[in-house]
CSV table of C-alpha atoms in Angstrom, one decimal:
chain,number,residue,atom,x,y,z
A,1,MET,CA,19.3,5.6,14.6
A,2,GLU,CA,21.0,8.9,13.9
A,3,TYR,CA,21.7,10.1,10.4
A,4,PRO,CA,23.6,13.1,9.1
A,5,GLY,CA,21.8,16.4,9.3
A,6,ARG,CA,19.2,15.3,11.7
A,7,SER,CA,20.0,18.0,14.3
A,8,LEU,CA,19.8,20.5,11.4
A,9,LEU,CA,16.5,19.1,10.2
A,10,VAL,CA,15.1,19.5,13.7
A,11,ALA,CA,16.3,23.0,14.0
A,12,CYS,CA,14.7,23.9,10.6
A,13,LEU,CA,11.5,22.3,11.5
A,14,LEU,CA,11.2,24.0,14.9
A,15,ALA,CA,12.0,27.4,13.3
A,16,SER,CA,9.7,26.7,10.3
A,17,SER,CA,12.5,27.7,8.0
A,18,VAL,CA,12.9,26.6,4.5
A,19,CYS,CA,16.1,24.8,4.6
A,20,SER,CA,15.3,21.3,3.3
A,21,GLY,CA,17.6,21.7,0.3
A,22,SER,CA,20.7,21.2,2.4
A,23,LEU,CA,19.4,18.0,4.2
A,24,PRO,CA,20.1,14.5,3.2
A,25,PRO,CA,17.2,12.2,2.2
A,26,ILE,CA,15.3,10.4,5.1
A,27,PRO,CA,16.1,6.6,4.8
A,28,LYS,CA,13.1,4.6,3.8
A,29,GLU,CA,13.8,2.2,6.7
A,30,ASN,CA,12.8,5.1,8.9
A,31,LEU,CA,9.2,5.0,7.5
A,32,LEU,CA,6.4,3.2,9.2
A,33,VAL,CA,2.9,3.0,7.7
A,34,VAL,CA,0.1,2.4,10.4
A,35,THR,CA,-3.6,1.6,9.5
A,36,VAL,CA,-6.5,0.3,11.4
A,37,ALA,CA,-8.5,-2.6,10.0
A,38,THR,CA,-10.8,-4.9,12.1
A,39,GLY,CA,-11.3,-7.2,9.1
A,40,GLU,CA,-9.6,-8.2,5.9
A,41,THR,CA,-12.0,-6.9,3.4
A,42,ASP,CA,-11.4,-6.7,-0.3
A,43,GLY,CA,-10.7,-3.0,0.2
A,44,PHE,CA,-8.1,-3.9,2.8
A,45,GLN,CA,-6.6,-6.5,0.5
A,46,ARG,CA,-6.4,-4.0,-2.3
A,47,PHE,CA,-4.7,-1.5,0.0
A,48,MET,CA,-2.1,-4.2,1.1
A,49,GLN,CA,-1.5,-5.1,-2.5
A,50,SER,CA,-0.5,-1.6,-3.4
A,51,ALA,CA,1.6,-1.2,-0.3
A,52,ASN,CA,3.5,-4.6,-1.0
A,53,TYR,CA,3.9,-3.3,-4.6
A,54,PHE,CA,6.0,-0.5,-3.3
A,55,ASN,CA,7.6,-2.3,-0.4
A,56,TYR,CA,6.0,-0.3,2.4
A,57,THR,CA,6.4,-1.6,6.0
A,58,VAL,CA,2.8,-1.7,7.3
A,59,LYS,CA,1.6,-2.1,10.9
A,60,VAL,CA,-2.2,-3.1,11.0
A,61,LEU,CA,-3.9,-2.3,14.2
A,62,GLY,CA,-7.3,-3.9,15.3
A,63,LEU,CA,-7.4,-6.9,13.0
A,64,GLY,CA,-9.9,-9.4,14.2
A,65,SER,CA,-11.4,-7.0,16.8
A,66,ASP,CA,-14.9,-5.7,16.9
A,67,TRP,CA,-15.6,-2.3,15.3
A,68,ARG,CA,-17.0,0.1,17.9
A,69,GLY,CA,-16.3,3.3,16.2
A,70,GLY,CA,-19.8,4.0,14.7
A,71,ASP,CA,-21.1,4.1,11.2
A,72,VAL,CA,-18.3,6.5,9.7
A,73,GLY,CA,-19.9,6.1,6.2
A,74,THR,CA,-22.9,8.1,7.1
A,75,SER,CA,-22.2,9.9,10.4
A,76,ILE,CA,-19.5,10.8,12.8
A,77,GLY,CA,-17.2,8.2,14.4
A,78,GLY,CA,-13.9,6.6,14.0
A,79,GLY,CA,-12.5,7.4,17.4
A,80,GLN,CA,-11.5,3.7,17.8
A,81,LYS,CA,-8.7,4.4,15.3
A,82,VAL,CA,-7.2,7.2,17.4
A,83,ARG,CA,-7.4,5.0,20.6
A,84,LEU,CA,-5.6,2.1,18.9
A,85,LEU,CA,-3.0,4.4,17.3
A,86,LYS,CA,-2.3,6.0,20.7
A,87,GLU,CA,-1.9,2.6,22.4
A,88,ALA,CA,0.4,1.4,19.7
A,89,LEU,CA,2.7,4.4,19.6
A,90,GLU,CA,3.1,4.2,23.4
A,91,VAL,CA,5.1,1.1,23.0
A,92,LEU,CA,7.0,1.6,19.8
A,93,ASP,CA,10.6,3.1,19.5
A,94,LEU,CA,9.8,6.2,17.5
A,95,LYS,CA,13.5,7.7,17.5
A,96,ASP,CA,14.1,9.2,14.1
A,97,MET,CA,11.0,7.3,12.7
A,98,VAL,CA,8.4,9.0,10.3
A,99,VAL,CA,4.9,7.5,10.7
A,100,LEU,CA,2.3,7.5,8.0
A,101,VAL,CA,-1.2,7.0,9.4
A,102,VAL,CA,-3.7,6.2,6.8
A,103,ASP,CA,-7.2,4.6,6.2
A,104,SER,CA,-7.0,1.1,4.3
A,105,TYR,CA,-10.5,0.1,3.2
A,106,ASP,CA,-10.7,2.9,0.7
A,107,LEU,CA,-7.2,3.9,0.0
A,108,ILE,CA,-4.3,2.8,-2.4
A,109,PHE,CA,-0.8,3.9,-2.9
A,110,SER,CA,0.3,5.5,-6.2
A,111,GLY,CA,4.0,6.1,-5.4
A,112,GLY,CA,6.7,4.6,-3.3
A,113,PRO,CA,8.5,5.3,0.1
A,114,GLU,CA,11.3,7.4,-1.3
A,115,GLU,CA,9.0,9.6,-3.2
A,116,LEU,CA,6.7,10.1,-0.2
A,117,LEU,CA,9.5,10.9,2.2
A,118,SER,CA,11.1,13.4,-0.2
A,119,LYS,CA,7.7,15.2,-0.5
A,120,PHE,CA,7.2,15.1,3.2
A,121,GLN,CA,10.6,16.5,3.8
A,122,GLN,CA,10.0,19.4,1.4
A,123,THR,CA,7.1,20.5,3.5
A,124,ASN,CA,9.5,21.6,6.2
A,125,HIS,CA,6.9,20.6,9.0
A,126,ARG,CA,6.8,17.9,11.5
A,127,VAL,CA,3.2,16.9,10.9
A,128,VAL,CA,1.2,17.1,7.5
A,129,PHE,CA,-2.5,16.3,7.1
A,130,ALA,CA,-4.4,15.5,4.1
A,131,ALA,CA,-6.5,18.4,2.7
A,132,GLU,CA,-9.9,18.6,1.0
A,133,GLY,CA,-12.1,21.3,-0.2
A,134,LEU,CA,-15.1,20.2,2.1
A,135,VAL,CA,-15.6,20.7,5.8
A,136,TRP,CA,-16.3,17.7,7.9
A,137,PRO,CA,-17.9,16.9,10.4
A,138,ASP,CA,-18.6,20.5,11.7
A,139,LYS,CA,-19.1,23.1,9.0
A,140,ARG,CA,-19.3,25.8,11.6
A,141,LEU,CA,-15.4,25.5,12.1
A,142,ALA,CA,-14.8,26.6,8.5
A,143,GLU,CA,-14.3,30.2,9.3
A,144,LYS,CA,-11.6,29.3,11.9
A,145,TYR,CA,-9.3,27.6,9.4
A,146,PRO,CA,-6.3,29.6,8.4
A,147,SER,CA,-6.7,31.2,4.8
A,148,VAL,CA,-4.8,29.8,2.0
A,149,ARG,CA,-4.0,31.6,-1.3
A,150,SER,CA,-4.3,28.5,-3.3
A,151,GLY,CA,-5.2,24.9,-2.6
A,152,LYS,CA,-7.5,23.0,-0.3
A,153,ARG,CA,-8.3,24.6,3.0
A,154,PHE,CA,-9.8,21.9,5.2
A,155,LEU,CA,-8.3,19.0,7.2
A,156,ASN,CA,-9.0,15.3,6.3
A,157,SER,CA,-7.7,12.7,8.9
A,158,GLY,CA,-7.7,9.8,6.3
A,159,GLY,CA,-4.0,10.6,5.8
A,160,ILE,CA,-1.6,12.0,8.4
A,161,MET,CA,2.2,12.0,8.1
A,162,GLY,CA,4.8,13.0,10.6
A,163,TYR,CA,7.6,12.5,12.9
A,164,GLY,CA,6.8,9.6,15.2
A,165,THR,CA,7.4,11.6,18.5
A,166,SER,CA,5.2,14.5,17.2
A,167,ILE,CA,2.3,12.1,16.2
A,168,LYS,CA,2.7,10.5,19.5
A,169,GLU,CA,2.3,13.8,21.2
A,170,MET,CA,-0.6,14.6,19.3
A,171,VAL,CA,-2.7,11.5,19.7
A,172,GLY,CA,-1.6,11.2,23.4
A,173,GLN,CA,-4.3,14.0,24.0
A,174,TRP,CA,-7.0,11.4,23.1
A,175,ASN,CA,-9.5,10.8,26.1
A,176,LEU,CA,-12.7,10.3,24.2
A,177,HIS,CA,-14.8,7.3,23.3
A,178,ASP,CA,-14.4,4.8,20.4
A,179,ASN,CA,-17.5,6.3,18.6
A,180,ASP,CA,-16.4,9.9,19.0
A,181,ASP,CA,-15.2,11.6,15.7
A,182,ASP,CA,-11.6,11.0,14.9
A,183,GLN,CA,-11.5,14.0,12.3
A,184,LEU,CA,-13.1,16.4,14.7
A,185,PHE,CA,-10.5,15.4,17.4
A,186,TYR,CA,-7.7,16.4,14.9
A,187,THR,CA,-9.4,19.4,13.6
A,188,LYS,CA,-9.6,21.0,16.9
A,189,ILE,CA,-5.9,20.4,17.5
A,190,TYR,CA,-5.0,21.9,14.2
A,191,LEU,CA,-7.3,24.9,14.7
A,192,ASP,CA,-5.6,25.5,18.1
A,193,PHE,CA,-2.9,28.1,17.0
A,194,GLN,CA,-0.7,27.3,19.9
A,195,GLN,CA,-0.8,23.6,19.1
A,196,ARG,CA,-0.6,24.2,15.4
A,197,GLU,CA,2.7,26.2,15.8
A,198,GLY,CA,4.0,24.0,18.7
A,199,LEU,CA,3.6,20.8,16.8
A,200,ASN,CA,4.7,22.6,13.4
A,201,MET,CA,1.6,21.2,11.6
A,202,THR,CA,0.4,21.9,8.1
A,203,LEU,CA,-2.0,20.7,5.5
A,204,ASP,CA,-1.1,19.2,2.2
A,205,HIS,CA,-2.9,22.0,0.3
A,206,LYS,CA,-1.9,21.0,-3.2
A,207,CYS,CA,-2.2,17.3,-3.0
A,208,GLN,CA,1.5,16.6,-3.3
A,209,ILE,CA,1.2,13.6,-0.9
A,210,PHE,CA,-2.5,13.0,-0.4
A,211,GLN,CA,-5.3,12.9,-2.9
A,212,ASN,CA,-8.8,13.0,-1.3
A,213,LEU,CA,-11.2,12.2,-4.1
A,214,ASN,CA,-14.5,13.4,-2.4
A,215,GLY,CA,-15.4,16.7,-4.1
A,216,ALA,CA,-12.3,16.5,-6.2
A,217,ILE,CA,-13.2,13.8,-8.9
A,218,ASP,CA,-13.1,16.5,-11.7
A,219,GLU,CA,-9.5,17.4,-10.7
A,220,VAL,CA,-8.1,13.8,-11.1
A,221,MET,CA,-7.0,12.0,-14.1
A,222,LEU,CA,-4.9,8.9,-14.9
A,223,ASN,CA,-1.4,9.4,-16.2
A,224,PHE,CA,-0.2,6.3,-18.1
A,225,GLY,CA,3.6,5.6,-18.1
A,226,THR,CA,5.5,2.8,-19.5
A,227,ASP,CA,5.8,0.7,-16.4
A,228,ARG,CA,2.8,1.8,-14.3
A,229,VAL,CA,-0.1,4.2,-14.2
A,230,ARG,CA,-0.3,7.2,-11.8
A,231,VAL,CA,-3.0,9.4,-10.5
A,232,ARG,CA,-2.5,13.0,-11.4
A,233,ASN,CA,-4.3,16.1,-10.1
A,234,ALA,CA,-4.7,18.5,-13.1
A,235,VAL,CA,-5.5,21.5,-11.0
A,236,TYR,CA,-2.2,21.5,-9.1
A,237,ASP,CA,-0.2,19.5,-11.5
A,238,SER,CA,0.8,17.0,-8.8
A,239,LEU,CA,1.4,13.3,-8.6
A,240,PRO,CA,-0.2,12.4,-5.2
A,241,VAL,CA,1.3,9.3,-3.5
A,242,VAL,CA,-1.6,8.4,-1.5
A,243,VAL,CA,-5.1,8.2,-3.0
A,244,HIS,CA,-8.2,8.2,-0.8
A,245,GLY,CA,-11.7,7.5,-1.8
A,246,ASN,CA,-13.3,9.2,1.1
A,247,ARG,CA,-17.2,9.3,1.6
A,248,LYS,CA,-19.0,9.4,-1.6
A,249,SER,CA,-16.0,9.0,-4.0
A,250,LYS,CA,-15.3,5.1,-3.2
A,251,ILE,CA,-16.7,4.0,-6.4
A,252,TYR,CA,-14.5,6.3,-8.4
A,253,LEU,CA,-11.5,4.9,-6.4
A,254,ASN,CA,-12.6,1.4,-7.6
A,255,TYR,CA,-12.1,2.8,-11.2
A,256,LEU,CA,-8.6,4.3,-10.5
A,257,ALA,CA,-7.8,0.9,-8.9
A,258,ASN,CA,-8.3,-0.8,-12.1
A,259,TYR,CA,-5.1,0.8,-13.3
A,260,VAL,CA,-3.2,2.1,-10.2
A,261,PRO,CA,-0.5,1.3,-9.2
A,262,ASN,CA,0.3,-1.9,-11.4
A,263,ALA,CA,-3.1,-3.2,-12.4
A,264,TRP,CA,-2.7,-2.3,-16.1
A,265,ASN,CA,0.3,-1.6,-18.4
A,266,ASN,CA,0.6,-0.9,-22.2
A,267,GLU,CA,2.1,-4.5,-22.8
A,268,GLN,CA,0.0,-6.8,-20.8
A,269,ALA,CA,-3.3,-4.7,-20.4
A,270,CYS,CA,-4.9,-6.1,-17.1
A,271,THR,CA,-1.8,-7.5,-15.1
A,272,ILE,CA,-4.0,-8.8,-12.1
A,273,CYS,CA,-7.1,-10.1,-13.7
A,274,ASP,CA,-5.9,-13.7,-13.4
A,275,HIS,CA,-4.6,-13.6,-9.9
A,276,ASN,CA,-6.1,-16.0,-7.2
A,277,MET,CA,-8.2,-17.7,-9.7
A,278,LEU,CA,-9.9,-21.0,-8.9
A,279,ASP,CA,-9.2,-24.1,-11.0
A,280,LEU,CA,-12.6,-25.9,-11.3
A,281,SER,CA,-10.7,-29.0,-12.5
A,282,GLN,CA,-9.2,-29.4,-9.0
A,283,LEU,CA,-12.6,-29.5,-7.3
A,284,GLU,CA,-14.1,-32.8,-6.2
A,285,ALA,CA,-17.5,-31.4,-7.3
A,286,PHE,CA,-18.9,-28.3,-8.9
A,287,PRO,CA,-20.4,-25.9,-6.2
A,288,GLU,CA,-24.2,-25.5,-6.3
A,289,VAL,CA,-25.5,-22.3,-7.8
A,290,LEU,CA,-28.9,-20.6,-7.3
A,291,LEU,CA,-30.1,-18.8,-10.4
A,292,GLY,CA,-32.3,-15.8,-9.6
A,293,VAL,CA,-34.3,-14.8,-12.5
A,294,PHE,CA,-36.4,-11.5,-12.4
A,295,ILE,CA,-39.1,-10.5,-15.0
A,296,GLU,CA,-39.9,-6.9,-13.7
A,297,GLN,CA,-41.2,-5.6,-17.0
A,298,PRO,CA,-42.6,-6.7,-20.4
A,299,SER,CA,-39.7,-8.6,-21.9
A,300,PRO,CA,-39.4,-9.4,-25.6
A,301,PHE,CA,-38.1,-12.7,-26.7
A,302,LEU,CA,-38.8,-14.2,-23.3
A,303,PRO,CA,-38.8,-17.8,-24.6
A,304,GLU,CA,-35.4,-17.2,-26.3
A,305,PHE,CA,-34.1,-15.8,-22.8
A,306,PHE,CA,-35.2,-19.1,-21.3
A,307,GLN,CA,-33.6,-21.2,-24.1
A,308,ARG,CA,-30.3,-19.3,-23.5
A,309,LEU,CA,-30.4,-19.9,-19.8
A,310,LEU,CA,-30.7,-23.6,-20.5
A,311,THR,CA,-27.6,-23.7,-22.7
A,312,LEU,CA,-25.3,-22.8,-19.7
A,313,ASP,CA,-22.6,-25.3,-19.5
A,314,TYR,CA,-22.9,-26.3,-16.0
A,315,PRO,CA,-24.2,-29.6,-14.4
A,316,ARG,CA,-27.8,-29.3,-14.1
A,317,GLU,CA,-28.1,-31.2,-10.8
A,318,LYS,CA,-26.2,-28.3,-9.3
A,319,LEU,CA,-28.5,-25.6,-10.4
A,320,SER,CA,-31.6,-24.3,-8.6
A,321,LEU,CA,-33.8,-21.7,-10.0
A,322,PHE,CA,-35.9,-18.9,-8.3
A,323,LEU,CA,-38.1,-16.9,-10.8
A,324,HIS,CA,-39.9,-13.7,-9.9
A,325,ASN,CA,-42.5,-12.6,-12.5
A,326,GLN,CA,-44.2,-9.2,-12.2
A,327,GLU,CA,-46.0,-9.3,-15.7
A,328,VAL,CA,-49.3,-11.2,-16.2
A,329,LEU,CA,-48.8,-11.4,-20.0
A,330,HIS,CA,-45.7,-13.6,-19.3
A,331,GLU,CA,-47.6,-16.1,-17.3
A,332,LYS,CA,-48.1,-18.5,-20.3
A,333,HIS,CA,-44.3,-18.4,-21.1
A,334,ILE,CA,-43.4,-19.3,-17.6
A,335,GLU,CA,-45.9,-22.0,-17.2
A,336,LYS,CA,-44.6,-23.6,-20.3
A,337,PHE,CA,-41.1,-23.3,-19.0
A,338,TRP,CA,-41.8,-24.7,-15.6
A,339,THR,CA,-43.7,-27.6,-17.1
A,340,GLU,CA,-41.0,-28.6,-19.2
A,341,GLN,CA,-38.1,-27.9,-17.1
A,342,ARG,CA,-38.8,-28.1,-13.4
A,343,HIS,CA,-37.5,-31.6,-13.0
A,344,HIS,CA,-34.2,-30.7,-14.6
A,345,PHE,CA,-33.2,-28.4,-11.7
A,346,LYS,CA,-32.5,-29.4,-8.2
A,347,SER,CA,-35.2,-27.0,-7.1
A,348,PHE,CA,-37.5,-24.6,-9.0
A,349,LYS,CA,-39.6,-21.8,-7.2
A,350,VAL,CA,-41.8,-19.5,-9.0
A,351,VAL,CA,-43.4,-16.3,-7.6
A,352,GLY,CA,-45.9,-14.7,-9.8
A,353,PRO,CA,-47.7,-11.4,-10.0
A,354,GLU,CA,-50.6,-12.6,-7.9
A,355,GLU,CA,-48.2,-12.5,-4.9
A,356,ASN,CA,-48.0,-8.8,-5.3
A,357,LEU,CA,-44.4,-8.9,-4.2
A,358,SER,CA,-42.3,-5.7,-4.7
A,359,GLN,CA,-39.2,-5.9,-6.8
A,360,GLY,CA,-37.0,-5.3,-3.8
A,361,ASP,CA,-38.7,-7.9,-1.7
A,362,ALA,CA,-38.5,-10.4,-4.5
A,363,ARG,CA,-34.7,-9.8,-4.9
A,364,ASN,CA,-34.3,-10.2,-1.1
A,365,MET,CA,-36.2,-13.4,-1.3
A,366,GLY,CA,-33.9,-14.8,-4.0
A,367,MET,CA,-30.9,-13.9,-2.0
A,368,ASP,CA,-32.4,-15.5,1.3
A,369,LEU,CA,-33.1,-18.7,-0.4
A,370,CYS,CA,-29.3,-19.1,-1.1
A,371,ARG,CA,-28.1,-17.4,2.1
A,372,LYS,CA,-30.2,-19.9,4.3
A,373,ASP,CA,-29.2,-23.0,2.3
A,374,SER,CA,-25.9,-24.3,3.4
A,375,SER,CA,-25.4,-26.2,0.1
A,376,CYS,CA,-25.8,-23.1,-2.0
A,377,GLY,CA,-22.3,-21.9,-3.0
A,378,TYR,CA,-23.1,-19.1,-5.4
A,379,TYR,CA,-25.9,-16.8,-6.4
A,380,PHE,CA,-26.3,-15.6,-9.8
A,381,SER,CA,-28.9,-12.8,-10.5
A,382,ILE,CA,-30.1,-12.1,-14.0
A,383,ASP,CA,-32.9,-10.0,-15.3
A,384,SER,CA,-35.0,-11.1,-18.3
A,385,ASP,CA,-33.8,-8.2,-20.5
A,386,VAL,CA,-30.2,-9.5,-20.3
A,387,MET,CA,-28.9,-11.4,-23.4
A,388,LEU,CA,-26.8,-14.3,-21.9
A,389,THR,CA,-24.5,-15.2,-24.9
A,390,ASN,CA,-21.6,-17.1,-23.3
A,391,ARG,CA,-22.5,-20.7,-22.4
A,392,GLN,CA,-19.4,-20.7,-19.9
A,393,THR,CA,-20.6,-17.8,-18.0
A,394,LEU,CA,-21.0,-19.5,-14.8
A,395,LYS,CA,-17.7,-21.3,-14.9
A,396,ILE,CA,-15.8,-18.2,-15.9
A,397,LEU,CA,-17.4,-16.3,-13.0
A,398,ILE,CA,-16.7,-18.9,-10.4
A,399,GLU,CA,-13.1,-19.2,-11.6
A,400,GLN,CA,-12.5,-15.6,-11.0
A,401,ASN,CA,-13.0,-16.3,-7.3
A,402,ARG,CA,-14.1,-12.8,-6.4
A,403,LYS,CA,-17.1,-11.6,-4.4
A,404,VAL,CA,-19.2,-9.5,-6.7
A,405,ILE,CA,-23.0,-8.4,-6.6
A,406,ALA,CA,-25.0,-6.5,-8.9
A,407,PRO,CA,-27.7,-5.1,-9.3
A,408,LEU,CA,-28.5,-4.0,-5.7
A,409,VAL,CA,-31.8,-3.6,-4.0
A,410,THR,CA,-32.1,-2.1,-0.5
A,411,ARG,CA,-34.6,-3.8,1.9
A,412,HIS,CA,-36.8,-0.6,1.4
A,413,GLY,CA,-37.4,-1.8,-2.2
A,414,LYS,CA,-35.3,0.9,-4.1
A,415,LEU,CA,-33.1,-0.3,-7.0
A,416,TRP,CA,-29.6,0.8,-7.9
A,417,SER,CA,-27.8,-0.7,-10.8
A,418,ASN,CA,-24.2,-1.1,-11.9
A,419,PHE,CA,-22.2,-0.7,-8.7
A,420,TRP,CA,-20.8,-2.8,-6.0
A,421,GLY,CA,-22.3,-3.7,-2.7
A,422,SER,CA,-23.0,-6.2,0.0
A,423,LEU,CA,-25.3,-7.7,2.6
A,424,SER,CA,-26.4,-5.6,5.5
A,425,LEU,CA,-26.5,-6.7,9.1
A,426,ASP,CA,-29.9,-8.4,8.6
A,427,GLY,CA,-28.8,-10.2,5.5
A,428,TYR,CA,-30.5,-8.1,2.8
A,429,TYR,CA,-29.2,-6.2,0.0
A,430,ALA,CA,-27.6,-2.8,1.0
A,431,ARG,CA,-25.9,0.0,-0.7
A,432,SER,CA,-22.3,-0.2,-0.2
A,433,GLU,CA,-20.0,2.7,0.7
A,434,ASP,CA,-16.8,0.8,0.3
A,435,TYR,CA,-14.9,-1.1,-2.3
A,436,ILE,CA,-17.1,-4.2,-2.3
A,437,ASP,CA,-18.3,-5.5,0.9
A,438,ILE,CA,-18.5,-3.0,3.8
A,439,VAL,CA,-21.7,-2.1,5.5
A,440,GLN,CA,-21.4,-1.4,9.1
A,441,GLY,CA,-18.6,-3.8,9.4
A,442,LYS,CA,-20.4,-6.9,8.0
A,443,ARG,CA,-18.6,-8.6,5.2
A,444,ILE,CA,-20.0,-10.8,2.5
A,445,GLY,CA,-17.4,-13.4,3.3
A,446,VAL,CA,-19.2,-13.9,6.7
A,447,TRP,CA,-22.0,-15.6,4.9
A,448,ASN,CA,-19.5,-17.9,3.0
A,449,VAL,CA,-21.4,-17.1,-0.2
A,450,PRO,CA,-19.5,-15.5,-3.0
A,451,PHE,CA,-22.0,-13.6,-5.3
A,452,LEU,CA,-21.9,-13.4,-9.0
A,453,ALA,CA,-23.0,-10.4,-11.1
A,454,THR,CA,-25.3,-10.2,-14.0
A,455,SER,CA,-24.6,-8.3,-17.1
A,456,THR,CA,-22.6,-5.6,-15.1
A,457,TRP,CA,-19.8,-8.1,-14.3
A,458,SER,CA,-16.5,-7.8,-16.1
A,459,ARG,CA,-13.1,-9.6,-15.7
A,460,VAL,CA,-11.4,-6.2,-14.8
A,461,PRO,CA,-11.2,-6.2,-11.1
A,462,PRO,CA,-13.1,-3.4,-9.4
């Protein structure tokens, strides 16, 4: 589809002239968002929710296929994304199209297509990459980057925007393996002066379009408007359209997504907390829950803790109990509780200090009891120093219909609290580098076991 001023636009771009002021806006129908997602994780669903809010047209590549791009959270990889993009662009009609290529597991939209296209047009370039202040994956290439007076100097491939024909020409050079590094591929093209000039490429140095959070959390703040919330970069006074929680900043993206783009407003507060809730009254039977109780240190008022546990408003025949005690002084309390209550639970297993079981192994054992039991629908982990005050806790959590887990323990026995995570490939706790449930491509949902948090859970979605 031709539109007025297109020939002028091409001439301006090829000449690297600043003449966008005389150009008509690019129609939003000419924008296509392309992403790669092999599974519909919670991060992906969050991405799609933000895209749908702004009515972006999104093409998802690789859905349902195996991920062979390596462990991009900790090492190089991601080449599979370039291959899939190359294959897709070869068969698409890209005439007059603008293509936005983004990650999806750790990315949300903060603005709409019209704003995005306007900011892209103002760059006067045919290809624009996201920028960041840190070099990845080869720090030795830092000195080869063009100098900038102000702004971020280094390329990040989590966000690429350009005219479809130019993007196609660029990715058409891909001839590597799926587990080769996508960012290194794009970096080498950008650092090649002839290619950088020939394809008329630039970086979004001042975060007008893309905001990468890694190494930049201190620059970012929330800007509360009357209808929705924006992410603002206070250093460059910009309102980026695409917000990317790359590498170690994924947890901070979770925080931002509690508000952006439409999860919170002044009138309703949390606008999505009640989305996709489960109506327990419509179930034929309550799901079975395994309570994992962990006494890892001397705990005052332990008998009162047990009494609060017993007041949970949930069918007792649907509750099983796994209890790990690390403290000898609490043996008498546990023996009394076990004697009086063991017949009131579906099952009751106690592991005491004589087993010399580490905290990490104990938590893994509790998880395994649920994971290996096909009748176990939910796992609720709670420590003895938590005061459980709401009798409806289990029902409220189940009704939320969300996959949540905390605290987390790696299989090496180290404990991290108060952040999201998932099961690793061998079924144990593992530290998550994504929104909720991505560890080397394995999703919590594969186990068909939604997990409930302890005191760290809240009704505000992550």
